[in-house]
Short mmCIF file of C-alpha atoms (C1' of nucleotides) in Angstrom, two decimals:
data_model
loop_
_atom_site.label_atom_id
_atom_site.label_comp_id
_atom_site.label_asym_id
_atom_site.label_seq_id
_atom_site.Cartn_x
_atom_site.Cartn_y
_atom_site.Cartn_z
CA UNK A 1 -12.98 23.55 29.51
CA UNK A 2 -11.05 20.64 30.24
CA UNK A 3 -7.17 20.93 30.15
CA UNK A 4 -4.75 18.39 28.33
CA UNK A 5 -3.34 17.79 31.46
CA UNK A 6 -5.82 16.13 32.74
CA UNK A 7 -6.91 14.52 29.62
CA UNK A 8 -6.84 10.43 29.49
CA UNK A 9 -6.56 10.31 25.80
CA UNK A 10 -3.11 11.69 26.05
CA UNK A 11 -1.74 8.18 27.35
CA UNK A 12 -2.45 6.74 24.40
CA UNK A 13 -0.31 9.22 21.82
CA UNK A 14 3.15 10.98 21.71
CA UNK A 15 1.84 13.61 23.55
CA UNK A 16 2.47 11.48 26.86
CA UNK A 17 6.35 12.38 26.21
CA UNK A 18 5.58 16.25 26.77
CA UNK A 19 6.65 17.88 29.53
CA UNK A 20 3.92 19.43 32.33
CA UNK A 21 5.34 22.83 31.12
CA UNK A 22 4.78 21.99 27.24
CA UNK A 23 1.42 20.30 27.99
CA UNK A 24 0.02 23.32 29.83
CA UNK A 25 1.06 25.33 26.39
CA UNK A 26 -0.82 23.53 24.01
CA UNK A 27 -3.80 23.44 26.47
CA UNK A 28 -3.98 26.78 26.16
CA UNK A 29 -3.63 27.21 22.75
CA UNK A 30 -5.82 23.96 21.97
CA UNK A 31 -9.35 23.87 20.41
CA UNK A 32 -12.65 22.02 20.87
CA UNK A 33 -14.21 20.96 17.99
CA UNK A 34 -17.18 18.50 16.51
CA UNK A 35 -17.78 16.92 13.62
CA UNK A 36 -20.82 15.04 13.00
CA UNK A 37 -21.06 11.78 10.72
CA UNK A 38 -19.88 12.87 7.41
CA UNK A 39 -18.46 16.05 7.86
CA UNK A 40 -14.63 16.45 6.71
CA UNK A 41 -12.07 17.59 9.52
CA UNK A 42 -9.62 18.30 6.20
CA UNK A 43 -9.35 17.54 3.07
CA UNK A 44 -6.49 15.95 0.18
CA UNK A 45 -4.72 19.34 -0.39
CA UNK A 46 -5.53 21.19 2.52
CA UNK A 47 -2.64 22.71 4.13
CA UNK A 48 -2.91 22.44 7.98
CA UNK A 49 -1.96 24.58 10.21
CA UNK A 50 -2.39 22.16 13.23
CA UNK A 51 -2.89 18.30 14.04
CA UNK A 52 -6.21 16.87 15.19
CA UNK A 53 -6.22 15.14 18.84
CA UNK A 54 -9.25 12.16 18.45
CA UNK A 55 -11.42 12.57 21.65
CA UNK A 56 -14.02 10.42 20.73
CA UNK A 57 -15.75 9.20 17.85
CA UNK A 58 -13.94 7.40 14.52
CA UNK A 59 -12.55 9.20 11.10
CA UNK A 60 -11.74 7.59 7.59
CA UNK A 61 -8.40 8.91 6.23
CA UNK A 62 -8.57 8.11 2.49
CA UNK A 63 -7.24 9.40 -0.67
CA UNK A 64 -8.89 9.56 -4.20
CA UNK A 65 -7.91 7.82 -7.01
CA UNK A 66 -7.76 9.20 -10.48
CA UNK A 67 -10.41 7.03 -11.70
CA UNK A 68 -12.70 8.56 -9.32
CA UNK A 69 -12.48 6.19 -6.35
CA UNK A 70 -11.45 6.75 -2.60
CA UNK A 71 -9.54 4.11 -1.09
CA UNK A 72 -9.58 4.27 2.59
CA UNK A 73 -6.03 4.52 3.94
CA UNK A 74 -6.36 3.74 7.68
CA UNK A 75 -9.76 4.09 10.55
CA UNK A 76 -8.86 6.70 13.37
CA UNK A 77 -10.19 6.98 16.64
CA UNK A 78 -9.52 7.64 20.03
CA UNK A 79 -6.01 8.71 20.87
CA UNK A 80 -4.97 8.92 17.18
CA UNK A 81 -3.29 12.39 16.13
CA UNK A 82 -4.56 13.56 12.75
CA UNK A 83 -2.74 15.57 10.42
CA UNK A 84 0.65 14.97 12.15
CA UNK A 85 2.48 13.59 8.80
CA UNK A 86 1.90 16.87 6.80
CA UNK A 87 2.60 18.99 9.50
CA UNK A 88 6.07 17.52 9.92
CA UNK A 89 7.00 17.02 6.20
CA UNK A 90 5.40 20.81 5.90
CA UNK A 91 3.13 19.52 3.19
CA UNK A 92 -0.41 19.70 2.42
CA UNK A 93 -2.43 16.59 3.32
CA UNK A 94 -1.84 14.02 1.33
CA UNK A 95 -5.56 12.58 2.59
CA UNK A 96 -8.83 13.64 3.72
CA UNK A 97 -10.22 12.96 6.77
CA UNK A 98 -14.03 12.06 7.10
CA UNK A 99 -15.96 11.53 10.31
CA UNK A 100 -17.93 7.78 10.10
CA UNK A 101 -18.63 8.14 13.45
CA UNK A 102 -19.32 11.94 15.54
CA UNK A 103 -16.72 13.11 16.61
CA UNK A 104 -15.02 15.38 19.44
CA UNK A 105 -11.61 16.53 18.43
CA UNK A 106 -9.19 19.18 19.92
CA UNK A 107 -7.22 21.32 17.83
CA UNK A 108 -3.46 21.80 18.50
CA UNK A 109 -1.87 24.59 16.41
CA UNK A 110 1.15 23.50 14.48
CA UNK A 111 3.73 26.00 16.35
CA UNK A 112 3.51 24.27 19.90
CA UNK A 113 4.13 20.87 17.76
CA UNK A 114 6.60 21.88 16.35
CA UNK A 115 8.79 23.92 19.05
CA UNK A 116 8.59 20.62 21.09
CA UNK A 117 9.74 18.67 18.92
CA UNK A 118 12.77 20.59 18.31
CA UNK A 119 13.68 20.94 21.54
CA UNK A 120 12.30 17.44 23.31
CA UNK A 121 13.87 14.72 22.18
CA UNK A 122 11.47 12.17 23.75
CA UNK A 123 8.52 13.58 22.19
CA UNK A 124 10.26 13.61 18.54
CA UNK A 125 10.94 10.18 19.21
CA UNK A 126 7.92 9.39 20.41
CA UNK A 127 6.44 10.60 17.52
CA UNK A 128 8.51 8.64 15.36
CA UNK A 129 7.87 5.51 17.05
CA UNK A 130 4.29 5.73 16.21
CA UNK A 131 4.96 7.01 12.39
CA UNK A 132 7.51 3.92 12.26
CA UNK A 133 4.48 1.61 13.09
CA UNK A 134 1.88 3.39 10.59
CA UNK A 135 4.74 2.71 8.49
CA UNK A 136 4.96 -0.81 8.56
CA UNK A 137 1.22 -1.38 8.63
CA UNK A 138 0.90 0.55 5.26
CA UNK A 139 3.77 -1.93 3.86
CA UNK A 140 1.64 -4.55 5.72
CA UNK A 141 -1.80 -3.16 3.23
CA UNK A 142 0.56 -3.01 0.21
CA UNK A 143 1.16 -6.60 0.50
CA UNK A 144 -2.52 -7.77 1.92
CA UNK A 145 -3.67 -5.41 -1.53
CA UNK A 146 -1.94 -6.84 -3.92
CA UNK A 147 -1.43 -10.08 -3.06
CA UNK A 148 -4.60 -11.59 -1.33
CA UNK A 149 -8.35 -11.98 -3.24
CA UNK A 150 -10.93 -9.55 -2.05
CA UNK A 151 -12.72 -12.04 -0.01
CA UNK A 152 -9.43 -12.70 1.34
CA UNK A 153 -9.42 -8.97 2.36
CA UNK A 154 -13.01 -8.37 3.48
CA UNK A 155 -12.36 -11.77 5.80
CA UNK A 156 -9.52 -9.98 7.22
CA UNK A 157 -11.55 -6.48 7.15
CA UNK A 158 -14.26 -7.63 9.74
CA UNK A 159 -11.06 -9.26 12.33
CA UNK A 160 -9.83 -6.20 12.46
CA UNK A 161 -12.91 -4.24 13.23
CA UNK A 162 -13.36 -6.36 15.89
CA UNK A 163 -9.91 -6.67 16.95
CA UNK A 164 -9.76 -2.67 16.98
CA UNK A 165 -13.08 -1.44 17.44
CA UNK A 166 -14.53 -4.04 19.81
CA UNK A 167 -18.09 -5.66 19.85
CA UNK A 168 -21.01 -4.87 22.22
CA UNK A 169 -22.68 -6.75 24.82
CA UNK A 170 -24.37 -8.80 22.81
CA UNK A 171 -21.72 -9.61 19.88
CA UNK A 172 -21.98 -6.94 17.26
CA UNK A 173 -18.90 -4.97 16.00
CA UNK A 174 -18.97 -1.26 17.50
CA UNK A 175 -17.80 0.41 14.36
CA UNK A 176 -19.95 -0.74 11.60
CA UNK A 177 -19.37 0.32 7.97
CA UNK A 178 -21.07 0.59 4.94
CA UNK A 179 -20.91 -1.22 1.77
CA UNK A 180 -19.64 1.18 -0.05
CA UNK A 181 -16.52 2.17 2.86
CA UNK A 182 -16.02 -1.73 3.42
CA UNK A 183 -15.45 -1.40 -0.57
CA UNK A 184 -12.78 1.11 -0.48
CA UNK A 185 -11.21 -0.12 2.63
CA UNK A 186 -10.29 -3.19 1.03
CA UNK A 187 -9.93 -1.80 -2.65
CA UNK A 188 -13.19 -2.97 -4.89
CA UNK A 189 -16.34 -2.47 -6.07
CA UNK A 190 -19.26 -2.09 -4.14
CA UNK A 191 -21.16 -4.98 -5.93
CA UNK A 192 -18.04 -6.93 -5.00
CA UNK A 193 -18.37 -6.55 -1.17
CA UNK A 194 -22.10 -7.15 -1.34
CA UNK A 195 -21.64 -9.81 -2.90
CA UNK A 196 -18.92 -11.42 -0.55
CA UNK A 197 -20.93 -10.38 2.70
CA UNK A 198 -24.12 -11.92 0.83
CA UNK A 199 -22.14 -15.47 0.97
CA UNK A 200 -20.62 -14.47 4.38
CA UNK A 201 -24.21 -14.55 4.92
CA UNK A 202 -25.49 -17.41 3.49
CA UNK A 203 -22.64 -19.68 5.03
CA UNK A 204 -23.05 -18.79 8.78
CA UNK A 205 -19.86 -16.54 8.87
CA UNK A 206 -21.80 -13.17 9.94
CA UNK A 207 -24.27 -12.57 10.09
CA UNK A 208 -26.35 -9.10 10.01
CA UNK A 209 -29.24 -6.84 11.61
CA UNK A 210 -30.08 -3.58 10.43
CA UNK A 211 -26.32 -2.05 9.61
CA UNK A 212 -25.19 -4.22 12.48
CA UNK A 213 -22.94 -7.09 11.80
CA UNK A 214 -22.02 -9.75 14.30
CA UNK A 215 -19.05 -12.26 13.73
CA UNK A 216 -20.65 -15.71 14.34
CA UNK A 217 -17.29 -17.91 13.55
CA UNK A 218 -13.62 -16.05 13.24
CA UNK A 219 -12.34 -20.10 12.65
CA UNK A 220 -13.98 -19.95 9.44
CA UNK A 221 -13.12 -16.20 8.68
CA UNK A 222 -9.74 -17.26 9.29
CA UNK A 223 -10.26 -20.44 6.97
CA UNK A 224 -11.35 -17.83 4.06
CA UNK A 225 -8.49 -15.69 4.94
CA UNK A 226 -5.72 -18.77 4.86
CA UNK A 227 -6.90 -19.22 1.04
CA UNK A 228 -8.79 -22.63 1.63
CA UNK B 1 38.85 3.66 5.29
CA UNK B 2 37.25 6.56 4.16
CA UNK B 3 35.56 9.14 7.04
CA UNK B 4 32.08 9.77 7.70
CA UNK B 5 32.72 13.45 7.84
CA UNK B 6 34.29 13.14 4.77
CA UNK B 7 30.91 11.06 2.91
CA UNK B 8 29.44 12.87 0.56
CA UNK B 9 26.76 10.50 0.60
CA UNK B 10 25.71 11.69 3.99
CA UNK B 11 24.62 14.99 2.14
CA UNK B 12 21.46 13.03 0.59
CA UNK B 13 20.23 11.56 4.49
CA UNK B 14 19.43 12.41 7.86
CA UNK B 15 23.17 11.60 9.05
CA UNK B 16 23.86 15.37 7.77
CA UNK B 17 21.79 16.60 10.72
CA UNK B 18 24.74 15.09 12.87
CA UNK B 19 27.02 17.49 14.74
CA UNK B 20 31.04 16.65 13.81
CA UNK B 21 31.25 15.20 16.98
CA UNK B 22 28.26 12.65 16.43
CA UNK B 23 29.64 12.28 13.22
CA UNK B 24 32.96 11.00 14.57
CA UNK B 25 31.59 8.56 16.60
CA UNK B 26 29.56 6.92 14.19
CA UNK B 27 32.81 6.65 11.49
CA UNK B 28 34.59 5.14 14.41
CA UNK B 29 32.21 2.35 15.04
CA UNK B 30 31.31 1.76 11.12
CA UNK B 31 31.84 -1.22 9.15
CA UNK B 32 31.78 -1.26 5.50
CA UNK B 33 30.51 -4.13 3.69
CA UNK B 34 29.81 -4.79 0.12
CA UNK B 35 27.08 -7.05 -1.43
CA UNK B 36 27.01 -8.81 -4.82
CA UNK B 37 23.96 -9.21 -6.50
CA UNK B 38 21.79 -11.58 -5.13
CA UNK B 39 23.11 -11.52 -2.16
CA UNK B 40 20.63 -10.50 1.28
CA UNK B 41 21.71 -7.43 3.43
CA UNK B 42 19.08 -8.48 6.03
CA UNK B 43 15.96 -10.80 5.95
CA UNK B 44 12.07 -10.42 6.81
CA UNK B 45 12.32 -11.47 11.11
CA UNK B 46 15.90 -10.68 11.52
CA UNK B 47 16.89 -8.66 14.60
CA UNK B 48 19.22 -5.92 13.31
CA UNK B 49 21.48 -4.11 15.51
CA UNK B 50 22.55 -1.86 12.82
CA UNK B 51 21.30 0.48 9.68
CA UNK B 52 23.03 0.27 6.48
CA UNK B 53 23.92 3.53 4.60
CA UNK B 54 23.82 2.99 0.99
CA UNK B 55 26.77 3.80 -0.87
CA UNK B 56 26.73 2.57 -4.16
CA UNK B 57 24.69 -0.22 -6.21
CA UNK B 58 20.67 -0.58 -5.39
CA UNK B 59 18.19 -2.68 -3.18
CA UNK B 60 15.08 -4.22 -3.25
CA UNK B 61 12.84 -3.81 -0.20
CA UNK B 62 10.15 -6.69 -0.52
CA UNK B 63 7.51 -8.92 2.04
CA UNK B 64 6.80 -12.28 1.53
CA UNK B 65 3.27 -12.33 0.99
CA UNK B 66 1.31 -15.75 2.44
CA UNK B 67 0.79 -16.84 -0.65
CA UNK B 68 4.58 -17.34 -1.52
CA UNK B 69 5.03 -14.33 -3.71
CA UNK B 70 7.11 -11.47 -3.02
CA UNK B 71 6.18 -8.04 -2.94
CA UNK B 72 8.39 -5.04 -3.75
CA UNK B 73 8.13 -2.15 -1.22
CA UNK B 74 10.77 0.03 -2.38
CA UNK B 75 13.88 0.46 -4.25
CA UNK B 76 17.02 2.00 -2.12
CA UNK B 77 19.84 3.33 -4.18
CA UNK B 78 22.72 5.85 -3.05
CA UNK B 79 22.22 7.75 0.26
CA UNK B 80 19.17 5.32 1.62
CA UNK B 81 19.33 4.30 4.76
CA UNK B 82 17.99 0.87 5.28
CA UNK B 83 16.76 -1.05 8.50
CA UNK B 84 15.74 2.52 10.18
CA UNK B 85 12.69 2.10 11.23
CA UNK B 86 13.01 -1.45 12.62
CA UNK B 87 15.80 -0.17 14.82
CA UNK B 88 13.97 2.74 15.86
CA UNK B 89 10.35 1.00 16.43
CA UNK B 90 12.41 -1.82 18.02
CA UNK B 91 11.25 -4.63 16.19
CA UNK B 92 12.22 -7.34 14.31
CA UNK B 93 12.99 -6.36 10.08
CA UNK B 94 9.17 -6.34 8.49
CA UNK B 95 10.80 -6.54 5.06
CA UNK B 96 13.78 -8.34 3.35
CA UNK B 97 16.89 -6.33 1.54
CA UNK B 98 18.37 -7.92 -1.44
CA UNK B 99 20.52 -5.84 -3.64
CA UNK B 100 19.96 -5.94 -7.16
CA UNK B 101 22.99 -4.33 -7.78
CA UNK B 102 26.23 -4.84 -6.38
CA UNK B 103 26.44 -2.65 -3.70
CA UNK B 104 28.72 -0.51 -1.62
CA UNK B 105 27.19 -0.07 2.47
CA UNK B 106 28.20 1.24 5.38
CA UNK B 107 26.87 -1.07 8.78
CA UNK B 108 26.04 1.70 11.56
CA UNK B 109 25.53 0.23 15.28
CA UNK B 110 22.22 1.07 16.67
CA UNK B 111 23.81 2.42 19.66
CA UNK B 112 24.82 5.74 17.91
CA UNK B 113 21.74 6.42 16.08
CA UNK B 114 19.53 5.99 18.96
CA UNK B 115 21.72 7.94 21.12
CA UNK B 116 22.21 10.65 18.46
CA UNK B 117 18.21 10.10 18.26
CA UNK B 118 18.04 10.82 21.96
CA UNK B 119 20.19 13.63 22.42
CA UNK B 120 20.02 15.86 18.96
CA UNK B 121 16.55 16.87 18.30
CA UNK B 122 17.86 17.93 14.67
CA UNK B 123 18.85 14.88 13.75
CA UNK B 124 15.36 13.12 15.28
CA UNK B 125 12.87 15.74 13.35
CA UNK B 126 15.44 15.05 10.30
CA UNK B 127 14.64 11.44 10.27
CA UNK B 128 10.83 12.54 10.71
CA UNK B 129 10.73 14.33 7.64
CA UNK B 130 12.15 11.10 5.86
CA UNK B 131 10.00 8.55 7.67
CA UNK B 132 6.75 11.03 6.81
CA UNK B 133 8.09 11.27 3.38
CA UNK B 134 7.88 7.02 3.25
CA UNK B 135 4.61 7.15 4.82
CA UNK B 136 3.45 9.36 2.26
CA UNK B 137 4.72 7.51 -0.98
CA UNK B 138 3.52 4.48 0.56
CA UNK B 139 -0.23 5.45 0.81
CA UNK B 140 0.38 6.62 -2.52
CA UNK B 141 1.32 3.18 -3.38
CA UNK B 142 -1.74 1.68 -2.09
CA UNK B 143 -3.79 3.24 -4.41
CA UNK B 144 -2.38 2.85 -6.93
CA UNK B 145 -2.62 -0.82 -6.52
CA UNK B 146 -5.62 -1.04 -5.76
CA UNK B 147 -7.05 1.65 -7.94
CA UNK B 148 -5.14 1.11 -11.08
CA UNK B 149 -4.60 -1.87 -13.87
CA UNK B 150 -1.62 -3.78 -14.14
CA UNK B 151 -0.83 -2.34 -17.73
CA UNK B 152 -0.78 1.20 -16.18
CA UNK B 153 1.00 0.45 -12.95
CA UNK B 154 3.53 -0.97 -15.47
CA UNK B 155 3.83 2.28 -17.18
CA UNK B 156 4.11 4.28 -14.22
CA UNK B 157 6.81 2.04 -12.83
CA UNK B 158 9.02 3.09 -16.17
CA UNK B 159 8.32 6.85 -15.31
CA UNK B 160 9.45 5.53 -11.62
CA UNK B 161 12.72 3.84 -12.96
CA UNK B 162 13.63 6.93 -15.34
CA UNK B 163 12.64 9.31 -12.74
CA UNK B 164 14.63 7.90 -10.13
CA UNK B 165 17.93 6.06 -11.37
CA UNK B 166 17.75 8.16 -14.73
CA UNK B 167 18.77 6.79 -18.64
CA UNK B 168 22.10 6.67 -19.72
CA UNK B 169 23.45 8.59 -22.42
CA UNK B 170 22.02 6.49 -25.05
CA UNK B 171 18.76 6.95 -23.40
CA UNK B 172 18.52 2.99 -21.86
CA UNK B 173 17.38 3.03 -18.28
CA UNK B 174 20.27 3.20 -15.80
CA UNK B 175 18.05 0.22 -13.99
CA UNK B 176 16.61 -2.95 -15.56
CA UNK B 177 14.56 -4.92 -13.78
CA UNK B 178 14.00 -8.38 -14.30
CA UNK B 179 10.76 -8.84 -15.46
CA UNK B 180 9.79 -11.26 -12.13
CA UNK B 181 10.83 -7.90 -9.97
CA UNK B 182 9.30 -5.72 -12.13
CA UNK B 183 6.03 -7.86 -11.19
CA UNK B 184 6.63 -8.16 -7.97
CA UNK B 185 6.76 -3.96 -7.91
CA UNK B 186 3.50 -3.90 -9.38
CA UNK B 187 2.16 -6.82 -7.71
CA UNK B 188 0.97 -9.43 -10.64
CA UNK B 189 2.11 -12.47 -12.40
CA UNK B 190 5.04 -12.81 -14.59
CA UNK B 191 3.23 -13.81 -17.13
CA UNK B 192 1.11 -10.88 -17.42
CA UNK B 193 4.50 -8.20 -16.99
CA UNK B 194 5.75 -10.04 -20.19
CA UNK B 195 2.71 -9.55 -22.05
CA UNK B 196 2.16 -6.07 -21.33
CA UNK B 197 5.68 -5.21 -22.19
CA UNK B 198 5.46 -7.08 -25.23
CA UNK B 199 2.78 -4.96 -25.88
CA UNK B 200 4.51 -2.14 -25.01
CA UNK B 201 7.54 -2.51 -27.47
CA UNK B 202 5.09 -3.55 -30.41
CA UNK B 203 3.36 0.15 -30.01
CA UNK B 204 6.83 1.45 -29.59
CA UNK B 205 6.25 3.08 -26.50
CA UNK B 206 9.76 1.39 -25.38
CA UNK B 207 12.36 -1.09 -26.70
CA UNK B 208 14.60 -3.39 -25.39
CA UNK B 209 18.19 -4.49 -25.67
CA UNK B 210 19.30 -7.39 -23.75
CA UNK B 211 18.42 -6.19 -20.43
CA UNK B 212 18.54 -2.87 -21.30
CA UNK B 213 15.21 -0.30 -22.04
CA UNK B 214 14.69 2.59 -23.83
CA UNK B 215 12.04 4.60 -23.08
CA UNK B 216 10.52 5.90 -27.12
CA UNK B 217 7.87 7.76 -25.61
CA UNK B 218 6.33 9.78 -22.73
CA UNK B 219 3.53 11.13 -23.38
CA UNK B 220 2.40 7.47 -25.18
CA UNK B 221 3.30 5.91 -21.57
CA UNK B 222 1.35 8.89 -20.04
CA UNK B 223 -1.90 7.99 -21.99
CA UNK B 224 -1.77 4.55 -20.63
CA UNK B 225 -1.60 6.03 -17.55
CA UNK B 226 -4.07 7.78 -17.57
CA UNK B 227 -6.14 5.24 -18.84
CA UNK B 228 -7.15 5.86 -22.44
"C1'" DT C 1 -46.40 9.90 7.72
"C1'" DT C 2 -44.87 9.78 3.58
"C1'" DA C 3 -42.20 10.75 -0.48
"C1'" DA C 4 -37.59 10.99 -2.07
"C1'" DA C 5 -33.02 9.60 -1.63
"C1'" DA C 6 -29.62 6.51 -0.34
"C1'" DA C 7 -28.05 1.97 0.59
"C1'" DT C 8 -28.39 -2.82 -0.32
"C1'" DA C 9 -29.13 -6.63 -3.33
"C1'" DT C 10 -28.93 -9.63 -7.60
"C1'" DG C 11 -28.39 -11.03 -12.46
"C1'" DA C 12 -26.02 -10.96 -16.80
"C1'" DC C 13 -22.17 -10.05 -18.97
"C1'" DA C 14 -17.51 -8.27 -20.20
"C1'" DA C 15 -12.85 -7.20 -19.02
"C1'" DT C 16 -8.88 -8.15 -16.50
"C1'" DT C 17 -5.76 -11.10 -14.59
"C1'" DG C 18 -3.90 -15.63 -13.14
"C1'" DT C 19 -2.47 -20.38 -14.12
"C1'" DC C 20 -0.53 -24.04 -16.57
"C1'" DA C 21 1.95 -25.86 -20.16
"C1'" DG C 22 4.74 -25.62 -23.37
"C1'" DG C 23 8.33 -23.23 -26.02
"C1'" DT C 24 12.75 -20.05 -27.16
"C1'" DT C 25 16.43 -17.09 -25.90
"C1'" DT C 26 19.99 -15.35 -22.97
"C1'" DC C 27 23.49 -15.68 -19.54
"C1'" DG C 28 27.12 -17.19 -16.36
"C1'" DG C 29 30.57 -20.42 -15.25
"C1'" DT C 30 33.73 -23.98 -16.65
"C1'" DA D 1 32.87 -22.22 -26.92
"C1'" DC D 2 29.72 -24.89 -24.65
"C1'" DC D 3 26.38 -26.52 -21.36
"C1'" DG D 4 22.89 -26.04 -18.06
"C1'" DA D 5 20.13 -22.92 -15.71
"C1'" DA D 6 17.62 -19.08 -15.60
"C1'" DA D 7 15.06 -15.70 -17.87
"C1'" DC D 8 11.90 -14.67 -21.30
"C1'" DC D 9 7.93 -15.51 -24.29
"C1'" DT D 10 3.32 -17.27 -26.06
"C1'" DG D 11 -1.09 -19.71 -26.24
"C1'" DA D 12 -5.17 -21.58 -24.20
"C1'" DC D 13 -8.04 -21.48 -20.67
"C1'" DA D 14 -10.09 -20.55 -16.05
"C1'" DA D 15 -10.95 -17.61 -12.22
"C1'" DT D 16 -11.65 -13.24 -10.40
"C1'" DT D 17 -13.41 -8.88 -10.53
"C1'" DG D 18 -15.74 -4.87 -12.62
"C1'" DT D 19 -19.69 -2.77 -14.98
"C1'" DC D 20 -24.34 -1.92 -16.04
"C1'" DA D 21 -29.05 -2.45 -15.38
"C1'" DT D 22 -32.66 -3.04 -12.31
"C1'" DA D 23 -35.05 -4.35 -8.09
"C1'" DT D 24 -35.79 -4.00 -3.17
"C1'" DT D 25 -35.05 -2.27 1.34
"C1'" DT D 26 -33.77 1.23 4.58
"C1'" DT D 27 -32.98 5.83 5.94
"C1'" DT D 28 -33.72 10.67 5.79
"C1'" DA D 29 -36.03 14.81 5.67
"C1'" DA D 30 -40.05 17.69 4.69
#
DNA sequence: TTAAAAATATGACAATTGTCAGGTTTCGGT
DNA sequence: ACCGAAACCTGACAATTGTCATATTTTTAA
């Protein structure tokens, strides 16, 4: 079993700001675990007893609305800690968290959390760093929501699958995402975003094989995304 | 020149996780200020070297969106603190404060809050818990935008105003909004605020006088809500 | 492999919301 | 008390988006 010490994924999170001591204490009090395509790590409601350290693989966080409708709150994947917001507010999640992607998570119970950040300063405000930033991109999605067009939105959708998910080797976006996800990432209806892509289509923006979807001109995605 | 130590508004933020000492310091570095209506405690891109504790009178928090309208974040009354997390995430201000009430604030230096930040793990999980409570009502906030109609975003943002600045004792809300913020909160045209609250007052589910409103009834604003 | 299920696609239409172009009322400063 | 500016209001219309119904394609599982 592989020990958080050693663990490259750690460079990427707060957990960098532990101590060797602290590290080798959530190691051993850490958890494998994997969820396949679909499967939930936690749901809305849940009350956690622990965050979730992304190994590998991608997760949608999303909430649902009262009409029925998830909207898709952020993508996580490698390096991102789920969980961590209701563990330190000592809530229950406020979002569920759904693997689009297999994934390989480890476990960290709440209590090692926690006691370090009580008594580490640079991991609490390590940790807040990063929540400061999730912060400002959800103000970011507030504005982008209510203030753009849905093409406007799905434009800027596929940018940022590519700017955070990467393409392969031969131009296709690594994380692809269904109709219906692309829909509740951006906040419509499903029709809507097939429609959009359809045109995306049609003028030589993307264009698509199988679920695949390659970018073929981010000048014009940015044209759509500027409004015209 | 009134004392931190002394502030009872200090009760309602993370400045009451400061030890006396802590405390001291910041009261002897403090600057009170006071802002009329109108007037801009910091702007979208400005550098601050300083948070502002709220005293008296109320802000709005808002983005310029791209396409030249503004978008209401959040409104900061007594006991916010405001430019936290762009001093602590080191960046430039993501949003704009302008008070919409004359207000009462006290300028804090960075230097003490990040060194308070750095030293007093107390006082760094306290500001967690607030920064994870924002993170939280702003996800909420996204769908509700994106999920919900304009007419019952409207109503909700009465139960908001109520909730949060209360009625006086005649029952008018303690905050009026004008209706361009109040559309700029729910993120639509003026035009359409207008109408809907036109349409509010001729079901006499509120009234107006002047500026002021009086809520007539609840549970009619919680059947918009909840959509018919 | 093949049948069923899920995802994608498209049309027709309705509902919601935005825009523009006028008005009227209210408010703050002299 | 008055004037000009700002806020508020309303109508007519257009644009955007959602809903429903129905194909078609792709994926999944027996």
């Amino acid at each position: 079993m592989s020990r958080c010490e050693n663990c490259i994924i750690r460079q990427f999170n707060s957990l960098r700001a532990m101590s060797k001591e602290e590290l080798k204490k959530v190691s051993d009090t850490k958890v494998s675990k994997t969820f396949k395509k679909g499967d939930a790590i936690f749901e809305e409601g849940d009350r956690l007893d622990g965050v979730f350290c992304v190994r590998d693989g991608v997760s949608k966080l999303s909430k649902l609305s009262s009409n029925g409708k998830d909207q898709i709150i952020k993508l996580a994947s490698k390096g991102e800690i789920l969980g961590q917001r209701s563990v330190i507010a000592e809530e229950s999640a406020n979002l569920s968290a759904i693997a689009i992607k297999d994934m390989d998570v480890c476990f960290i119970p709440k209590e090692s959390i926690l006691h370090t950040l009580n008594t580490n300063p640079n991991f609490a405000v390590e940790v807040l760093r990063h929540m400061a930033k999730d912060l400002r991109d959800a103000d970011d999605v507030i504005v982008n929501i209510s203030q753009k067009t849905v093409k406007q939105r799905i434009a800027e959708a596929f940018i940022y699958l590519k700017d955070n998910f990467g393409e392969d080797e031969v131009g296709f976006l690594n994380l692809s995402l269904s109709r219906e996800d692309m829909s509740n990432v951006v906040g419509t209806a499903t029709e809507s975003t097939i429609r959009i892509i359809s045109e995306f289509k049609k003028k030589g923006i993307i264009e698509t094989s199988g679920k695949k979807v390659r970018i073929l001109s981010i000048p014009k995605l940015e044209t759509v995304i500027s409004g015209l």
